[in-house]
Coordinates of C-alpha atoms and ligand atoms in Angstrom, one line a residue:
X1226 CA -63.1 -108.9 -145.2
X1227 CA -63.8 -111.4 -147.3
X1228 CA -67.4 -113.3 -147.7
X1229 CA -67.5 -116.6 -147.4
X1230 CA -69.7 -118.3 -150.1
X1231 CA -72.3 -120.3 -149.3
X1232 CA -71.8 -124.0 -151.5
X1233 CA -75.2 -124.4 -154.4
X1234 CA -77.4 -126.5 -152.6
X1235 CA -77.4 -128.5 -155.8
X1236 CA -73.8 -129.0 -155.9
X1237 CA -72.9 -132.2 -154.2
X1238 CA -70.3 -135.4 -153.6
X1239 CA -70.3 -138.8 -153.6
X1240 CA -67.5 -140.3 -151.9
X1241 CA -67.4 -143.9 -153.6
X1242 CA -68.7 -142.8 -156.2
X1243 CA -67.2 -145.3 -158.9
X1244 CA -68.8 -147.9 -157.1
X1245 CA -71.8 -149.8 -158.1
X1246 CA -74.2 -147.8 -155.8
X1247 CA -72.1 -145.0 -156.0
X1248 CA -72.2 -144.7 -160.2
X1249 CA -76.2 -145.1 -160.0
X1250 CA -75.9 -142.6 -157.4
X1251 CA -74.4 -140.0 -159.3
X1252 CA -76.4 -140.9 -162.6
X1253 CA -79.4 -139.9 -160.9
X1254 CA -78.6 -136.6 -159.5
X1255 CA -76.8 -135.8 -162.6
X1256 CA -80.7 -136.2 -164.1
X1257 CA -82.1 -134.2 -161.3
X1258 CA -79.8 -131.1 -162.2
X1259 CA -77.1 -131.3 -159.4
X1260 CA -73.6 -131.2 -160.3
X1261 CA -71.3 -133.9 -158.5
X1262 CA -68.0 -134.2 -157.5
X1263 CA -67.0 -138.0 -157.1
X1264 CA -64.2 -139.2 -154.7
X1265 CA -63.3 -142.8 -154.7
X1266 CA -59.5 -144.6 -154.6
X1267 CA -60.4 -145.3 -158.4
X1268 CA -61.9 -143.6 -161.4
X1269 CA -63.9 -146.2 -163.0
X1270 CA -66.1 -143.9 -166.0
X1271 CA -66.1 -140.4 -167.3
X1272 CA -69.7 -138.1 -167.4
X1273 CA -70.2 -134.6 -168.0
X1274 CA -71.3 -132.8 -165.4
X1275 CA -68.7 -134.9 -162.9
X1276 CA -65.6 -133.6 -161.4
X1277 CA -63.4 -136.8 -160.3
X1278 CA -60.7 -137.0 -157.6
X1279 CA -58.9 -139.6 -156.8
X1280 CA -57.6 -140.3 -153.4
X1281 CA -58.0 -142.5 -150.4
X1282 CA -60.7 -141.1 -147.9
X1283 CA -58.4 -141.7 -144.6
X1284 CA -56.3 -139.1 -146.1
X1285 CA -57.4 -135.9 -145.4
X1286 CA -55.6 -134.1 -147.8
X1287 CA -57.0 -136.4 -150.3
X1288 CA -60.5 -135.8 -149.7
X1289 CA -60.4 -132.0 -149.2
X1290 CA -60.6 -131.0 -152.5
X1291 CA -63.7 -132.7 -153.7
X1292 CA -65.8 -131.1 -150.4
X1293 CA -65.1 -128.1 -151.7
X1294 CA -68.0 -126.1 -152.2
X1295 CA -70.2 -128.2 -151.5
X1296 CA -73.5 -128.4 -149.3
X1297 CA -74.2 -132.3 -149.1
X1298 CA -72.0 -135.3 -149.3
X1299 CA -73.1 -138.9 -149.6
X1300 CA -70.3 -141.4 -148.2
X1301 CA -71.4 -144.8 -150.5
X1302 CA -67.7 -146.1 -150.1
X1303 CA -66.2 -149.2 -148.3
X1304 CA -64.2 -152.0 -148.7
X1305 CA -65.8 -155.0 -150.2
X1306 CA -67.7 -157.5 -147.9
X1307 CA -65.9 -160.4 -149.1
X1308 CA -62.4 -159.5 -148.3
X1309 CA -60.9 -160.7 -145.1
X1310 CA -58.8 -157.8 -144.3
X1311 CA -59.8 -156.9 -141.0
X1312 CA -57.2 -154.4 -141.2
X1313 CA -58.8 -152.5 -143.9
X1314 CA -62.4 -152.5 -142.7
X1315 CA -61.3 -151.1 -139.7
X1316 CA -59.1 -148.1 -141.6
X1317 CA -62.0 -147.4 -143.4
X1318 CA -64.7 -147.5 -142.4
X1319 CA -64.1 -147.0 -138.8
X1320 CA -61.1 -144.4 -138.9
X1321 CA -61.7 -143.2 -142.8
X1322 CA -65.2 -142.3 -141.6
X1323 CA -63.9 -140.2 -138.7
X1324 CA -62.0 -138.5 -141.3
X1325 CA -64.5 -138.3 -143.7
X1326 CA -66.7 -136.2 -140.9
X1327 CA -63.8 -133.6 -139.8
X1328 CA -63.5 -132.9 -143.3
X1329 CA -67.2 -132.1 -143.6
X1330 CA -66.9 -129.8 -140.9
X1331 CA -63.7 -128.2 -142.3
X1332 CA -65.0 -128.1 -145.9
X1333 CA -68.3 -126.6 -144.3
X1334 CA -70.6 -128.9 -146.0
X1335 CA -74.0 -128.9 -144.1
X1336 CA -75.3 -132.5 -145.0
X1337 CA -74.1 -136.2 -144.8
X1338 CA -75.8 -138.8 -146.2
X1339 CA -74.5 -142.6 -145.5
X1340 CA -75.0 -145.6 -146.5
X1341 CA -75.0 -148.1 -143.7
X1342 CA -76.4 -151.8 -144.2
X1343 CA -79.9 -153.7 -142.7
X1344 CA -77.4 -155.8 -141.8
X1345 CA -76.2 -153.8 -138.9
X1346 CA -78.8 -155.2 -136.5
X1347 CA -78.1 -158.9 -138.0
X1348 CA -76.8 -161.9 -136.0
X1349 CA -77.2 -164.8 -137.9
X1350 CA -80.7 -165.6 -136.8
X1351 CA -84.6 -164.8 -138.5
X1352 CA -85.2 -161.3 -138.4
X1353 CA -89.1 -160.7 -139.8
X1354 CA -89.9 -157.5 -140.5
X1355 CA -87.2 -155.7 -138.4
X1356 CA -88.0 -152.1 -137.5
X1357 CA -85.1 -149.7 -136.8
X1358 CA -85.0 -149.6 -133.2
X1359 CA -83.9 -152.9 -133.2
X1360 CA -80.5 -153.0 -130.6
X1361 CA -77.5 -153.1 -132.8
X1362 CA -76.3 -156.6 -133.1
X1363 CA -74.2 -157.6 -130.4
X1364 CA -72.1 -160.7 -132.1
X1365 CA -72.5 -159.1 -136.0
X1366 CA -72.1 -161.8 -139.1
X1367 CA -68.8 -160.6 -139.8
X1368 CA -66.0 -158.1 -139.3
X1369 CA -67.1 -155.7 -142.3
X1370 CA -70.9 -155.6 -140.6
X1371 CA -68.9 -154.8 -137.0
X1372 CA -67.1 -151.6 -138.8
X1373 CA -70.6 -151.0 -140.6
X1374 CA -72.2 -150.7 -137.0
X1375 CA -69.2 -148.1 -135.4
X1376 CA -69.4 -146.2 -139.0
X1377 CA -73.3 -145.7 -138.3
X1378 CA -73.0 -144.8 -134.9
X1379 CA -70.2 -142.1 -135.7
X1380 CA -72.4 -140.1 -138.5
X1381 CA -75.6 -140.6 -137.1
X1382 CA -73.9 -139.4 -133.7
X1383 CA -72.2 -136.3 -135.5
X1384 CA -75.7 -134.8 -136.4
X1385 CA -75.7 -131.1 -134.7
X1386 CA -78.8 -128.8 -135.5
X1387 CA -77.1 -126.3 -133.6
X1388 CA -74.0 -126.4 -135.6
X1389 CA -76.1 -126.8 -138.8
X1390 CA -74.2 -130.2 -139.2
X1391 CA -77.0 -132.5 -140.3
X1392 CA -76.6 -136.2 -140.5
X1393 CA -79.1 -139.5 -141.9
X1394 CA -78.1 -142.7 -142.3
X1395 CA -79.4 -145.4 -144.9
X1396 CA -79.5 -149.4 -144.2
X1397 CA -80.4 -151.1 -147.7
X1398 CA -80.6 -154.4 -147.8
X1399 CA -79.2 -157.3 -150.7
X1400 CA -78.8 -154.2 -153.3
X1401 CA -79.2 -155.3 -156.8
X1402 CA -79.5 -154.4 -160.5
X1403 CA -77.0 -153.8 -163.7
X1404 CA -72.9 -154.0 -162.8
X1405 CA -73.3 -155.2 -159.0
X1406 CA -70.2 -156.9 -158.9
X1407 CA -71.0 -159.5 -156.4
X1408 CA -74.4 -161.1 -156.3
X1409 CA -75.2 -162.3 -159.3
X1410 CA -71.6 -162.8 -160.5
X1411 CA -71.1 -164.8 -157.6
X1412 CA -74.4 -166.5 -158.0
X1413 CA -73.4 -167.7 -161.8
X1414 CA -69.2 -168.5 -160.5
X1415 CA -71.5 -170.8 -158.2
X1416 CA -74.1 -172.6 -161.2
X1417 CA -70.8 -172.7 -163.4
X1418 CA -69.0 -174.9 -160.7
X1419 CA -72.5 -177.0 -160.0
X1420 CA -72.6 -175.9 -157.0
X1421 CA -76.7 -174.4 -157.2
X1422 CA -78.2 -178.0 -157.1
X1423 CA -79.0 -177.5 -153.1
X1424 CA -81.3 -175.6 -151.4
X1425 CA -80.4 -174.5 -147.6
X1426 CA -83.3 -175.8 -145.3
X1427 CA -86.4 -176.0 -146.5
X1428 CA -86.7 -172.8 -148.7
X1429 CA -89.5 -170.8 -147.2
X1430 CA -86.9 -168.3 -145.5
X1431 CA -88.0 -164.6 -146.9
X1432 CA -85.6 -161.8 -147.4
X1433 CA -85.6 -158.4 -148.8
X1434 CA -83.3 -157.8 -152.3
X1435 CA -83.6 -154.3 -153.1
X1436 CA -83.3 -152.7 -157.2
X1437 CA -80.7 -150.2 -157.1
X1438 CA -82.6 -147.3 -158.1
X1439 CA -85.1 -147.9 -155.4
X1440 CA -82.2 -147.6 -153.2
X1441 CA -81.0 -144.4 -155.1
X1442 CA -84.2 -142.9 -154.5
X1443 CA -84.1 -143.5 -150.5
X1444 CA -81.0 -141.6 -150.6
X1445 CA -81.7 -138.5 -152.5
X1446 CA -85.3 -137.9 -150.7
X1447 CA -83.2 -138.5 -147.5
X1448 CA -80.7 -136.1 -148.4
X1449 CA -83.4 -133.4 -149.9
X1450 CA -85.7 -133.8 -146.6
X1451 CA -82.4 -133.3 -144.4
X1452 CA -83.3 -129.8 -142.3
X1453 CA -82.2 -127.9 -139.0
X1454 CA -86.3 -128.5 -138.3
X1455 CA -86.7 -131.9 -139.7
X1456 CA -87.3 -135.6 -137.8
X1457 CA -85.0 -137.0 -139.7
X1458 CA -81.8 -135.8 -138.4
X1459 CA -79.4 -138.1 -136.9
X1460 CA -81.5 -141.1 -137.7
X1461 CA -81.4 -144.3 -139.7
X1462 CA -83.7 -145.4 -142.3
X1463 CA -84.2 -149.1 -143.8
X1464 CA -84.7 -148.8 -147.7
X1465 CA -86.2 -151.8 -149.3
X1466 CA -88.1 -153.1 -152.5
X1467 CA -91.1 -153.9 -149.5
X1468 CA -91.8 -157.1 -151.0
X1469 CA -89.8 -160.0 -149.1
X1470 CA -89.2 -163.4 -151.3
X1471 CA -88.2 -166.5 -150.6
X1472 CA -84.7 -166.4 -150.8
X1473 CA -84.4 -169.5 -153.3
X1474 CA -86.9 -168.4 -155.3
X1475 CA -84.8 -164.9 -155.8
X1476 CA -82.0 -167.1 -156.9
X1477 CA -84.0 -169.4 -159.0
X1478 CA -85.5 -166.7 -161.3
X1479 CA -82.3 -165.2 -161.8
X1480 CA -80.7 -168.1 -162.6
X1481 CA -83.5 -169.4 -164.8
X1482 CA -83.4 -166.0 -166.5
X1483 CA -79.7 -166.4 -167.4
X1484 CA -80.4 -170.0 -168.3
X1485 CA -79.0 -172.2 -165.6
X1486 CA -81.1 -174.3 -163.9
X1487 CA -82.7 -173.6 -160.3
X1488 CA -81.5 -175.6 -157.2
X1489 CA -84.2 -178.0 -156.4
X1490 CA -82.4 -180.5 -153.4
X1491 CA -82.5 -179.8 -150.0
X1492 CA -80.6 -179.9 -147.5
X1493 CA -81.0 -179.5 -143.7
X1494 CA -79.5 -175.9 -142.6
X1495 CA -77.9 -177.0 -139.3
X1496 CA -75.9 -180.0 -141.1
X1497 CA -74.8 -177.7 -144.0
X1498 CA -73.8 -174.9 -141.3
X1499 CA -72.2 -177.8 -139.1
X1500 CA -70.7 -178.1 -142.4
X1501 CA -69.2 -174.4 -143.4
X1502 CA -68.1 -174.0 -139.5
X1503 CA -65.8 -176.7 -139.6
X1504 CA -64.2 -175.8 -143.2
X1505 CA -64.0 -172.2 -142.3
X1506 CA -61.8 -173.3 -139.1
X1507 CA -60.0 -176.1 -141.5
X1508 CA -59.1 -173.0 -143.7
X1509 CA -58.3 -170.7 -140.7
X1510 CA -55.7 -173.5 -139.4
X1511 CA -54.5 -174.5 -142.6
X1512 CA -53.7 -170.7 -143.5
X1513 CA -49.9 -170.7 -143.1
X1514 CA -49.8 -173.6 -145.4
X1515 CA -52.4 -173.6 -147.9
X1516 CA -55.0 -171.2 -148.9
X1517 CA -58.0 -171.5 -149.7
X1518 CA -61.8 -169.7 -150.3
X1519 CA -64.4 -172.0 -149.0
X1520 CA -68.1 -170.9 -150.8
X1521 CA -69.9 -172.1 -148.1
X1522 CA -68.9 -169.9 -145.4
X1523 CA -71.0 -169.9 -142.2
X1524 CA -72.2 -166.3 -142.9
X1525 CA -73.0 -167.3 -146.5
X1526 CA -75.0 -170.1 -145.3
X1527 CA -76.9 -167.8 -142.5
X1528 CA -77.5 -165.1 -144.9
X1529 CA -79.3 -168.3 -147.4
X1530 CA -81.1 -170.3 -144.8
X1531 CA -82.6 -167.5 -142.8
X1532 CA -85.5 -165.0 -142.4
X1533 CA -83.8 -161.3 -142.8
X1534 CA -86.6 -158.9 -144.2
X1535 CA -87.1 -155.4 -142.9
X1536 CA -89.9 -152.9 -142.5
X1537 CA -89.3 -149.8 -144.4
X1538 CA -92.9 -148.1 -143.0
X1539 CA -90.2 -145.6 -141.5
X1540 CA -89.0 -143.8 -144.9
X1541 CA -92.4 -144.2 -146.0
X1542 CA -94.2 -142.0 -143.4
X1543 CA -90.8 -139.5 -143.0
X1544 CA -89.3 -139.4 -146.1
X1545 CA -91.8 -140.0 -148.0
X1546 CA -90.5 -142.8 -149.7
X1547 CA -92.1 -145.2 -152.0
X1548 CA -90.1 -148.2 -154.0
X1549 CA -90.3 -146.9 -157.9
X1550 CA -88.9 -150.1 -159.7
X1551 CA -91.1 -153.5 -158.2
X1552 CA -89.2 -157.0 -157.6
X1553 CA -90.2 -158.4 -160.9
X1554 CA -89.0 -155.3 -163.2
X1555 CA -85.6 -155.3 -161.6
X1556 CA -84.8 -158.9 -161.8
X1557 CA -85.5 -158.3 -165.5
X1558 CA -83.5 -155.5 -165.9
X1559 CA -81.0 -156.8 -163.8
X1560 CA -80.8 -160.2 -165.9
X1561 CA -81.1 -158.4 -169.4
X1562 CA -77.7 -156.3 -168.6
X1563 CA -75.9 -159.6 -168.1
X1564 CA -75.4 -160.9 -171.5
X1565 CA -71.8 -162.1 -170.5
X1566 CA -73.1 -164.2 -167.9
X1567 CA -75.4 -166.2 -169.5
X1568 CA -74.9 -170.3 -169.9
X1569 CA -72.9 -170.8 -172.6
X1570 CA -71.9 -167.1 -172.8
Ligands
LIG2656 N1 -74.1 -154.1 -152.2 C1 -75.0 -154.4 -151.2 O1 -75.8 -155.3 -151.3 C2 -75.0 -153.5 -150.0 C3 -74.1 -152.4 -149.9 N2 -74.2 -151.6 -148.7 C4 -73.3 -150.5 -148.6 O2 -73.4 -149.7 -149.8 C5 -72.2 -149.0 -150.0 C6 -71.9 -149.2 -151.5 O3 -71.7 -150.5 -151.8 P1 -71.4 -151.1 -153.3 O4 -71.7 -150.0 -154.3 O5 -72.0 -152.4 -153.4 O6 -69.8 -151.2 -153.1 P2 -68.7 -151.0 -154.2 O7 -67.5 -151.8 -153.8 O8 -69.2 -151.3 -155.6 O9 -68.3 -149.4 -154.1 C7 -67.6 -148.9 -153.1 C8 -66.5 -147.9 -153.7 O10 -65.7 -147.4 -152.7 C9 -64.4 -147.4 -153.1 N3 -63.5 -147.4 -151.9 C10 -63.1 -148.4 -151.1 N4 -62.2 -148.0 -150.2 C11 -62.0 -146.7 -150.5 C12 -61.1 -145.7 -149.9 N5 -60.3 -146.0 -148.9 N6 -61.2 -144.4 -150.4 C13 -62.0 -144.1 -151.5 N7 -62.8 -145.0 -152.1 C14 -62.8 -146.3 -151.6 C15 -64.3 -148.7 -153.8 O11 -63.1 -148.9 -154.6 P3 -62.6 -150.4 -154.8 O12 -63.6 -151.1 -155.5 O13 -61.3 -150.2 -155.5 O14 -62.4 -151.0 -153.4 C16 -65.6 -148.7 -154.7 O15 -65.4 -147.9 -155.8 C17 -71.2 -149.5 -149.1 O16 -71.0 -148.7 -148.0 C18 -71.8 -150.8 -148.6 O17 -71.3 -151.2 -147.3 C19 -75.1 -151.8 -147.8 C20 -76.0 -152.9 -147.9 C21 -76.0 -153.8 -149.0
LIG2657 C1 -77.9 -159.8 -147.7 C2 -78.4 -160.5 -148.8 C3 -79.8 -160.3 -149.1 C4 -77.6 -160.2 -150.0 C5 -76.6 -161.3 -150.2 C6 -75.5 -161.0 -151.1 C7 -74.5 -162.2 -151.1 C8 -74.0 -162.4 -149.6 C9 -75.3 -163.4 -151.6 C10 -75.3 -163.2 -153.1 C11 -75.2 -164.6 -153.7 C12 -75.5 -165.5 -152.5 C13 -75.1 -166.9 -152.6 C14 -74.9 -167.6 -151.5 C15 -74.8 -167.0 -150.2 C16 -75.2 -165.5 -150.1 C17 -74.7 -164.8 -151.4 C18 -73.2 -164.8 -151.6 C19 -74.6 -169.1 -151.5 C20 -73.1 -169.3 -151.4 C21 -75.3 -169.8 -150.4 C22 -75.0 -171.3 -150.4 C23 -75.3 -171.9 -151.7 O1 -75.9 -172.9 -151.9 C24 -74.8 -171.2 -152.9 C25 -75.2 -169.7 -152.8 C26 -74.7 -168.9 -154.0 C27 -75.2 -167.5 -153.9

């Protein structure tokens, strides 16, 4: 009869792993002696030591391949936040996800690690130091947070000791650092079109922005703390830099560090979210017509103008966790691999 061998506990996969978390992701275990296999729709970079497939994960068939042999998977992949597809979000991250856990179970991988979002617990409204049994937001900020919430509840809920199926989730929070594609790109598109002269409210409103690698770390002690005996199982853990800032003043020093010039007039939050409602509906009517992006959107302006900073005391009493890059070193990191973006670039 033949044996069936059991996957290298250091042999693992990163579904989105082209990504901008993703690619971190892998760099790191790479240095910590795992060999990955990386599943994502596209291949985006080349590293020894990484096996690539390329597929779509709500294709089983696809996916397959890169499970096998393999103990632990970490499933870093969605759609963007900013596209409007409802469609999509809901293939996959609601019904891609489903897949993504039968073919653990097939595949006979042991761990999943995903990442989920703070955000999942977010409505729109001050959240001060949120702690993760806050209820799961019942009218979420958008449709990609509402697939965020039913993608958490499917892994966390798919955790079985018995089985030896073990399960942890991970809710970062504003992730940044070198090639995020959206933050600070779509902070410098907004300076270049003088639109950063206006601050939302009256810029006291903290939130957490957390370095990449901090987030990097979060996952792999998660993943290497994942046993049949541990507390972890099954459970969600907020990963943050631990040091809340004033949202503005986030934006100002990376601006300033790039060169542009910090937004210094205010504006009251309810006009200016009066404002985005009304232009979001404008856009919604006018769709058959014209098209068109507005930058103000209402969940834009809620995620500018309000408290949303999360206690991460959690990870740090069961995972051990601890952020390793502070606020100040990241935005300089972050900043320094932008030489493309700066004024007058
Ligand atoms: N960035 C942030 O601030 C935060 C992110 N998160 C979560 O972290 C995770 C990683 O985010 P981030 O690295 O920023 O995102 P990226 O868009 O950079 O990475 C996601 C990767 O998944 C790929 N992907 C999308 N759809 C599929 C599919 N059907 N099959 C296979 N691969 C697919 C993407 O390809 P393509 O680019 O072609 O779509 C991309 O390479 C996501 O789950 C996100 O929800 C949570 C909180 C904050
Ligand atoms: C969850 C957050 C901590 C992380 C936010 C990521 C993005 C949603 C933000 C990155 C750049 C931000 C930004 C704005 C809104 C939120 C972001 C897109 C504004 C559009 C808000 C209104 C403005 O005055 C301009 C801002 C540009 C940057």
């Amino acid at each position: 009869m033949a044996t069936r061998v059991r996957p290298s506990s250091k042999r693992c996969a990163v579904i989105g792993g082209s990504g901008f978390l993703g690619r971190h992701l892998v760099e790191k275990l790479l240095e910590r002696g795992y060999s990955v296999s990386v599943f994502d729709i596209r291949q985006s970079y080349e590293l020894p030591g990484v096996t690539f497939h390329q597929g779509d994960l709500c294709d089983e068939q696809d996916l397959l391949p890169a499970l096998k042999d393999v103990s632990l998977v970490f499933h870093c992949a969605s759609p963007a936040p900013a596209s409007d597809d409802r469609g999509l979000f809901e293939r996959v991250n609601i019904q891609g996800t489903r897949i993504v856990i039968q073919s653990c179970l097939k595949a006979g991988v042991q761990k999943l690690v995903l990442t989920s979002s703070a955000s999942v617990v977010f409505e729109g409204t001050d959240i001060k130091n949120g702690r993760e049994d806050l209820p799961y937001a019942r009218k979420p900020i958008d449709y990609y947070t509402e697939t965020k919430i039913q993608q958490e509840k499917l892994v966390l809920e798919a955790c079985d000791q018995e089985k030896g199926f073990l399960t942890v989730a991970i809710r970062p929070h504003g992730i940044f650092g070198p090639r995020d594609p959206q933050l600070v790109p779509i902070l410098v598109d907004t300076a270049r079109r003088g639109k950063m002269k206006f601050i939302i409210g009256d810029g006291t409103n903290l939130v957490d922005f957390t370095f990449v690698e901090n987030v990097v770390h979060g996952h792999i002690l998660a993943a290497e703390r994942l046993r049949s005996d541990s507390p972890i199982c099954g459970k969600p853990y907020h990963i943050t830099n631990d040091e809340p800032i004033k949202f503005w003043d986030f934006m100002s020093e990376v601006l300033v560090g790039l060169g542009y010039a910090a937004p210094r007039y205010h504006l009251p939050y309810s006009l200016v979210y009066g404002l985005a409602l009304l232009l979001w509906l404008l856009a919604l009517i006018l769709r058959p017509l014209v098209s068109f992006k507005p930058t103000f959107t209402p969940m834009r302006v809620a995620l500018a103008g309000t408290h949303h900073y999360y206690s991460c005391d959690r990870a740090k009493q069961e995972l051990g966790y601890k952020p390793l890059v502070s606020l100040k070193e990241g935005i300089a990191r972050t900043v320094e691999s932008y030489p493309h973006l700066r004024q007058g670039a």
